[in-house]
PDB file of C-alpha atoms in Angstrom:
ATOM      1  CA  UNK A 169    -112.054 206.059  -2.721  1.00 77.00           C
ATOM      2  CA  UNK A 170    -110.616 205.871  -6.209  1.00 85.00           C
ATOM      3  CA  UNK A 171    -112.468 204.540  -9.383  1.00 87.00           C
ATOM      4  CA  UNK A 172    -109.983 201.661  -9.617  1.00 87.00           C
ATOM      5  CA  UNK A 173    -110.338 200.755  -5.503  1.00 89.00           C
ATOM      6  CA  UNK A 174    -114.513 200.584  -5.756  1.00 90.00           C
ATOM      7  CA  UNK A 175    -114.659 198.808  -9.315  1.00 88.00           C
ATOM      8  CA  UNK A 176    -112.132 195.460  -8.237  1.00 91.00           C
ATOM      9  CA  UNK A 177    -113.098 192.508  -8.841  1.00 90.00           C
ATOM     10  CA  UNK A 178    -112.798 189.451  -6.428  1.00 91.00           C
ATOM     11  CA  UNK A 179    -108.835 188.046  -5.961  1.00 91.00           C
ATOM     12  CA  UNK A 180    -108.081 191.802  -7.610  1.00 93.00           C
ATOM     13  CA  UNK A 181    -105.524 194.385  -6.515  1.00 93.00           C
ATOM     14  CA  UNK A 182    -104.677 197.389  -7.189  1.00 94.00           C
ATOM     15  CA  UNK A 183    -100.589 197.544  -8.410  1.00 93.00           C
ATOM     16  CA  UNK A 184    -100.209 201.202  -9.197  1.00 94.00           C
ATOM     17  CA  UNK A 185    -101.953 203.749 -10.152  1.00 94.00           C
ATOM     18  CA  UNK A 186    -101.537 207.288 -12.013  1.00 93.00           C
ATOM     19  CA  UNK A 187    -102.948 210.633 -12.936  1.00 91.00           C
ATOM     20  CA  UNK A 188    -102.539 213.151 -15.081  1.00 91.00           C
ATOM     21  CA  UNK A 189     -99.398 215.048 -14.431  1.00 92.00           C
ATOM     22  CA  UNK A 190     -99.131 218.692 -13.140  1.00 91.00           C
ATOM     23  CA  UNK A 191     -98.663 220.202 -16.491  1.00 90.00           C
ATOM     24  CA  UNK A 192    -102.480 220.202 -17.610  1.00 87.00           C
ATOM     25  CA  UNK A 193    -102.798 222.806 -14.528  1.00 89.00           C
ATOM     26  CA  UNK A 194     -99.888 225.429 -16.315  1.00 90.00           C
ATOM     27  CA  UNK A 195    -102.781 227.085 -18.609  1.00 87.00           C
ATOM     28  CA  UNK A 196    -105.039 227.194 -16.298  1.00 85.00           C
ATOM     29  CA  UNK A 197    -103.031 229.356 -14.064  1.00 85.00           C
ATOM     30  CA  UNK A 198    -101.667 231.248 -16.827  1.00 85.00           C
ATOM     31  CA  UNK A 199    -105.228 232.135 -17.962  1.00 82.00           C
ATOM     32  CA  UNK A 200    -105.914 233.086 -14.369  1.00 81.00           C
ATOM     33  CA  UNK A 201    -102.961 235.165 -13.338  1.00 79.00           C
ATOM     34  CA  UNK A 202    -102.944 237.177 -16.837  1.00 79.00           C
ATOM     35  CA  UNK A 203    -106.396 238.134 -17.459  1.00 76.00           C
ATOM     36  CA  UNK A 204    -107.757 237.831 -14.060  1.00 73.00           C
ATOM     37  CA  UNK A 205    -105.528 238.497 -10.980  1.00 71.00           C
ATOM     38  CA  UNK A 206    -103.366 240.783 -12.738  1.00 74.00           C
ATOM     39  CA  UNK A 207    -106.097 243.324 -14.182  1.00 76.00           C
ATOM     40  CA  UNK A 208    -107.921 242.400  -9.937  1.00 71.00           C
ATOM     41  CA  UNK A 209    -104.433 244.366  -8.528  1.00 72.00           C
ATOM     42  CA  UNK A 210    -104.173 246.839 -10.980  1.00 72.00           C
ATOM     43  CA  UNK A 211    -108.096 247.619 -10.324  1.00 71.00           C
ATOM     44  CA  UNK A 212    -107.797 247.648  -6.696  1.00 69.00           C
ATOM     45  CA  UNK A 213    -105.447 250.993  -7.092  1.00 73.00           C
ATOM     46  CA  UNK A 214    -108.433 252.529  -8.136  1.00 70.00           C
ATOM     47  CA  UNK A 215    -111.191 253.751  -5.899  1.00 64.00           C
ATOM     48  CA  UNK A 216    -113.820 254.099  -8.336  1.00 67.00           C
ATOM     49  CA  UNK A 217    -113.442 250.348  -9.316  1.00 71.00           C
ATOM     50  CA  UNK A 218    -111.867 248.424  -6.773  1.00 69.00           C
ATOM     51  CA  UNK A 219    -114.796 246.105  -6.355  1.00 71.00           C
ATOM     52  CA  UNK A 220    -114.567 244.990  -9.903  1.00 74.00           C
ATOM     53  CA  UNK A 221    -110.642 244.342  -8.786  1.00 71.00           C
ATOM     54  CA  UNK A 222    -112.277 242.342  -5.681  1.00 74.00           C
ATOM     55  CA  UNK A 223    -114.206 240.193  -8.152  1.00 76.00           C
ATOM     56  CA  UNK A 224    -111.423 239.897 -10.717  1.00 76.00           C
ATOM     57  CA  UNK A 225    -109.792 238.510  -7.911  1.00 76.00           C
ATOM     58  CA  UNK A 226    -112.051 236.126  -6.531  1.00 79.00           C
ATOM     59  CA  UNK A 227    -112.772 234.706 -10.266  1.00 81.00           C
ATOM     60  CA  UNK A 228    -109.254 234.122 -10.394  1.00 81.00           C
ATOM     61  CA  UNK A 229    -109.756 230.340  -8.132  1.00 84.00           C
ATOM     62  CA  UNK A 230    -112.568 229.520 -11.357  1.00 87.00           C
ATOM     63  CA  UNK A 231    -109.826 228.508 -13.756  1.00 85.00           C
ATOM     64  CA  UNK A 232    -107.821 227.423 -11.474  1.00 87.00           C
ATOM     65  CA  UNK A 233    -110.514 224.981  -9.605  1.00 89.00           C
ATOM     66  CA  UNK A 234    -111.604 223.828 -13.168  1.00 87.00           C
ATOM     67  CA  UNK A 235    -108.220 222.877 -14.117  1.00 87.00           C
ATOM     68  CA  UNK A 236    -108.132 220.736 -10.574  1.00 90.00           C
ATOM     69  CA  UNK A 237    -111.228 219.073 -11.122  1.00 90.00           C
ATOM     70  CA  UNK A 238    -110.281 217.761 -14.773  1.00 87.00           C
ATOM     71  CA  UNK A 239    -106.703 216.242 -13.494  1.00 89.00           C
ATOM     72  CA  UNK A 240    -108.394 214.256 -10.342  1.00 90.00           C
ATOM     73  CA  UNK A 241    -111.018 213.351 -12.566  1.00 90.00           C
ATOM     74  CA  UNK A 242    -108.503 211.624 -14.767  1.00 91.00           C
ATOM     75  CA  UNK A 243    -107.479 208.029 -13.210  1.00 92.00           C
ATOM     76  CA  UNK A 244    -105.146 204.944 -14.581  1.00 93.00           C
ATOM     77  CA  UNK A 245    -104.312 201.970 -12.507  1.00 94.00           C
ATOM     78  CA  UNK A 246    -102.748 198.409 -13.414  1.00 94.00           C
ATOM     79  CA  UNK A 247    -104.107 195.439 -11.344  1.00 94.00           C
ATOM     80  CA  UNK A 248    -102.965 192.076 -11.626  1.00 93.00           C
ATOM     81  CA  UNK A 249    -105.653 191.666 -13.940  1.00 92.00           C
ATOM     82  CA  UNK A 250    -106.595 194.839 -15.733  1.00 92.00           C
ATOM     83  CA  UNK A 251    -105.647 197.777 -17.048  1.00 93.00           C
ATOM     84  CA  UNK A 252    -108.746 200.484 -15.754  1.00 93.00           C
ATOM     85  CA  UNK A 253    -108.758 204.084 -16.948  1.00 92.00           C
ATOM     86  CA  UNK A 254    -111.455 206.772 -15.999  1.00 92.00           C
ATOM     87  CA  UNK A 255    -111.653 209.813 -17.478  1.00 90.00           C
ATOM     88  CA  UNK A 256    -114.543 212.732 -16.471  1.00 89.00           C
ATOM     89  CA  UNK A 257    -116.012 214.070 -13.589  1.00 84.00           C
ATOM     90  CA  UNK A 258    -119.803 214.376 -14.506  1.00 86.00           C
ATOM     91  CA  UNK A 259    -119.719 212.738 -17.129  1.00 89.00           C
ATOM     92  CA  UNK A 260    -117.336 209.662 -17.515  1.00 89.00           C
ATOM     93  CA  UNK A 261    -115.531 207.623 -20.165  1.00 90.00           C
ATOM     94  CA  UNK A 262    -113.815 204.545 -18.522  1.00 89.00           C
ATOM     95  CA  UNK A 263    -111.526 201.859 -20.441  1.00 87.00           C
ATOM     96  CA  UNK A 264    -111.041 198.593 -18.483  1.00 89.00           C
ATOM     97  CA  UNK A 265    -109.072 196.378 -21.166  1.00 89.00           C
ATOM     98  CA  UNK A 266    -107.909 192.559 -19.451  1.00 90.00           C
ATOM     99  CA  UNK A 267    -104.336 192.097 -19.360  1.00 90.00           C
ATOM    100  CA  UNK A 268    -104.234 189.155 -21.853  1.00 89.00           C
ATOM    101  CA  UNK A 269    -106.061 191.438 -24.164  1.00 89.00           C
ATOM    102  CA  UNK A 270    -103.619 194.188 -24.578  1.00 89.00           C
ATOM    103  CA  UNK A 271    -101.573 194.229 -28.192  1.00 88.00           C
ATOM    104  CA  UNK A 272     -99.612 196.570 -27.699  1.00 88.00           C
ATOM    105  CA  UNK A 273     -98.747 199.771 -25.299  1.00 90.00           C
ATOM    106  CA  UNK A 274     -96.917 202.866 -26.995  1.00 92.00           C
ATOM    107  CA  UNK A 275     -95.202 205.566 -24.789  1.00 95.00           C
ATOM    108  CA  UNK A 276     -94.631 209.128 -26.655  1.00 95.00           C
ATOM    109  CA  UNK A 277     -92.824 211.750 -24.757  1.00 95.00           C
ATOM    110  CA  UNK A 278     -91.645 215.142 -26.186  1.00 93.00           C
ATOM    111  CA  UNK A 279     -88.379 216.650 -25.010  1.00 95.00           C
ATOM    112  CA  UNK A 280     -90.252 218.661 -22.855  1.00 93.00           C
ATOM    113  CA  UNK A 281     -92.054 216.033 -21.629  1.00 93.00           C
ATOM    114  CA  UNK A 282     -89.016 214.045 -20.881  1.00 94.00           C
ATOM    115  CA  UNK A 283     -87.844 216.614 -18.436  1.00 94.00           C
ATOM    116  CA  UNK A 284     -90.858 216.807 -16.387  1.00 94.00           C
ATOM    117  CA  UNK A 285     -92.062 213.556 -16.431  1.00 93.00           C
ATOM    118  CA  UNK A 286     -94.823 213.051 -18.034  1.00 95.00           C
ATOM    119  CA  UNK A 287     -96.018 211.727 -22.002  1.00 95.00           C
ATOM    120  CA  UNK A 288     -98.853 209.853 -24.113  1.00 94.00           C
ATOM    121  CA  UNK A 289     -99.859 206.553 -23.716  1.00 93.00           C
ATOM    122  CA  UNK A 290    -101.667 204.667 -26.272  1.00 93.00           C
ATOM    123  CA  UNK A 291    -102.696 200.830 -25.590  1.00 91.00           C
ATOM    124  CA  UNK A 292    -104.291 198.804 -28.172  1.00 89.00           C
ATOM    125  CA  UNK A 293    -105.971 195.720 -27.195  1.00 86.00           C
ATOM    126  CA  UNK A 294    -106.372 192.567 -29.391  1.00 86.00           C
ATOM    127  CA  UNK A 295    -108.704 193.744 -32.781  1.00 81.00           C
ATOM    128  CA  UNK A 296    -109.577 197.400 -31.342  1.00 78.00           C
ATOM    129  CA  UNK A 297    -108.559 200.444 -32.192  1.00 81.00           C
ATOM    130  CA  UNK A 298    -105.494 202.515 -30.340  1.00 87.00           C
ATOM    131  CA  UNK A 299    -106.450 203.969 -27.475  1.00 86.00           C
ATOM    132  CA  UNK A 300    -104.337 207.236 -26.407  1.00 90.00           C
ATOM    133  CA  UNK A 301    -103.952 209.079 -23.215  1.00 90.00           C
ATOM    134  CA  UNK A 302    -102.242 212.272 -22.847  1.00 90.00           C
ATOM    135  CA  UNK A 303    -100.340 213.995 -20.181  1.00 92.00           C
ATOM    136  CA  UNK A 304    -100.010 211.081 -17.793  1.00 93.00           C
ATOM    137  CA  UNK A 305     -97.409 211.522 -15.264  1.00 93.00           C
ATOM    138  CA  UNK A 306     -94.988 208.682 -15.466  1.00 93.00           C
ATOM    139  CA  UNK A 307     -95.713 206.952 -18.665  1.00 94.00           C
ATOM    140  CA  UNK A 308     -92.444 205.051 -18.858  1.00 95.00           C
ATOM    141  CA  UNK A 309     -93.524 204.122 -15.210  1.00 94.00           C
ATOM    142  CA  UNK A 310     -97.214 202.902 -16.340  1.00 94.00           C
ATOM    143  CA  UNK A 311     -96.047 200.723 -19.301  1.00 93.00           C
ATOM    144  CA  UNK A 312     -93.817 199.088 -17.168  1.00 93.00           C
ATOM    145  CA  UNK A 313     -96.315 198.276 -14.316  1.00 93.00           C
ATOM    146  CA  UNK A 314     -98.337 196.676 -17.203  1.00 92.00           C
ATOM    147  CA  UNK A 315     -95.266 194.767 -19.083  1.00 90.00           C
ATOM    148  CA  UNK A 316     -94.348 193.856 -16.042  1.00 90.00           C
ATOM    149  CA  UNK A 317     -98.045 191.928 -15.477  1.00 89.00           C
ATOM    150  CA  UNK A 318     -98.035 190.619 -18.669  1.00 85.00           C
ATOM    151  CA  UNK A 319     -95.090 188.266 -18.705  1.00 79.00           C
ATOM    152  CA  UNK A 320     -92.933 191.066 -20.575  1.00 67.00           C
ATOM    153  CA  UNK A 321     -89.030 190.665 -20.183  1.00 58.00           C
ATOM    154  CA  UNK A 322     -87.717 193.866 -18.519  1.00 57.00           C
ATOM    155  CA  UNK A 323     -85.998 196.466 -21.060  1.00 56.00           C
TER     156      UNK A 323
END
């Protein structure tokens, strides 16, 4: 059960939620196939070391599995009250900002970002400081769930 689903409150629903998109996972398995699985292979060829290839190999998934754990722990989700955003695993940052409270919400996408879907968001809320979020997947997507709450005329 999501953070969103067990922190409702009564006559609350859940409207849509988000994650972080699938790029935040690209460096991870970078990291892993370059300096871990690729050296593993290479090492297996040779008899003298081919358990150190085994366990190049098998710390390949550590990157990987650390790189899954920090986009899952990442949550955003638009009820027809709030907005609630959970970031963290183990430890935990959350942001749950009423829907008559929010000032403003900014979408920034680079080019790149464009392509594949995904961008910053940064929501302000009446008197607080900008709030940003990076690498969510559908930010156009998000702002409009919450615009759309609000009372906002469609773009």
């Amino acid at each position: 059960m999501s953070y969103a689903a067990k922190n409702l409150i009564p006559g609350e629903t859940i409207l849509y939620q988000t994650r972080l998109h699938w790029i935040v996972l690209v460096w991870h398995f970078f990291l892993a196939v370059v300096f871990l699985l690729t050296p593993g292979i290479l090492l297996l060829y040779y008899n003298k070391v081919r358990e150190l290839g085994y366990i190049l190999i098998i710390a390949t998934m550590i990157p990987i599995v650390i790189g899954i754990i920090v986009r899952n722990g990442t949550e955003m989700a638009v009820t027809n009250k709030r907005v609630l955003i959970k970031q963290g695993v183990f430890s935990r940052e959350t942001l749950e900002l009423l829907l008559s409270k929010i000032e403003s919400i900014v979408v920034e996408e680079p080019v790149i970002g464009r392509i594949l879907g995904y961008g910053t968001v940064i929501i302000r809320g009446t008197g607080g400081t900008p709030e940003p979020f990076d690498r969510i997947a559908s930010p156009l997507e998000f702002r409009r769930q919450v615009e759309q709450q609000i009372g906002f005329p469609p773009k």
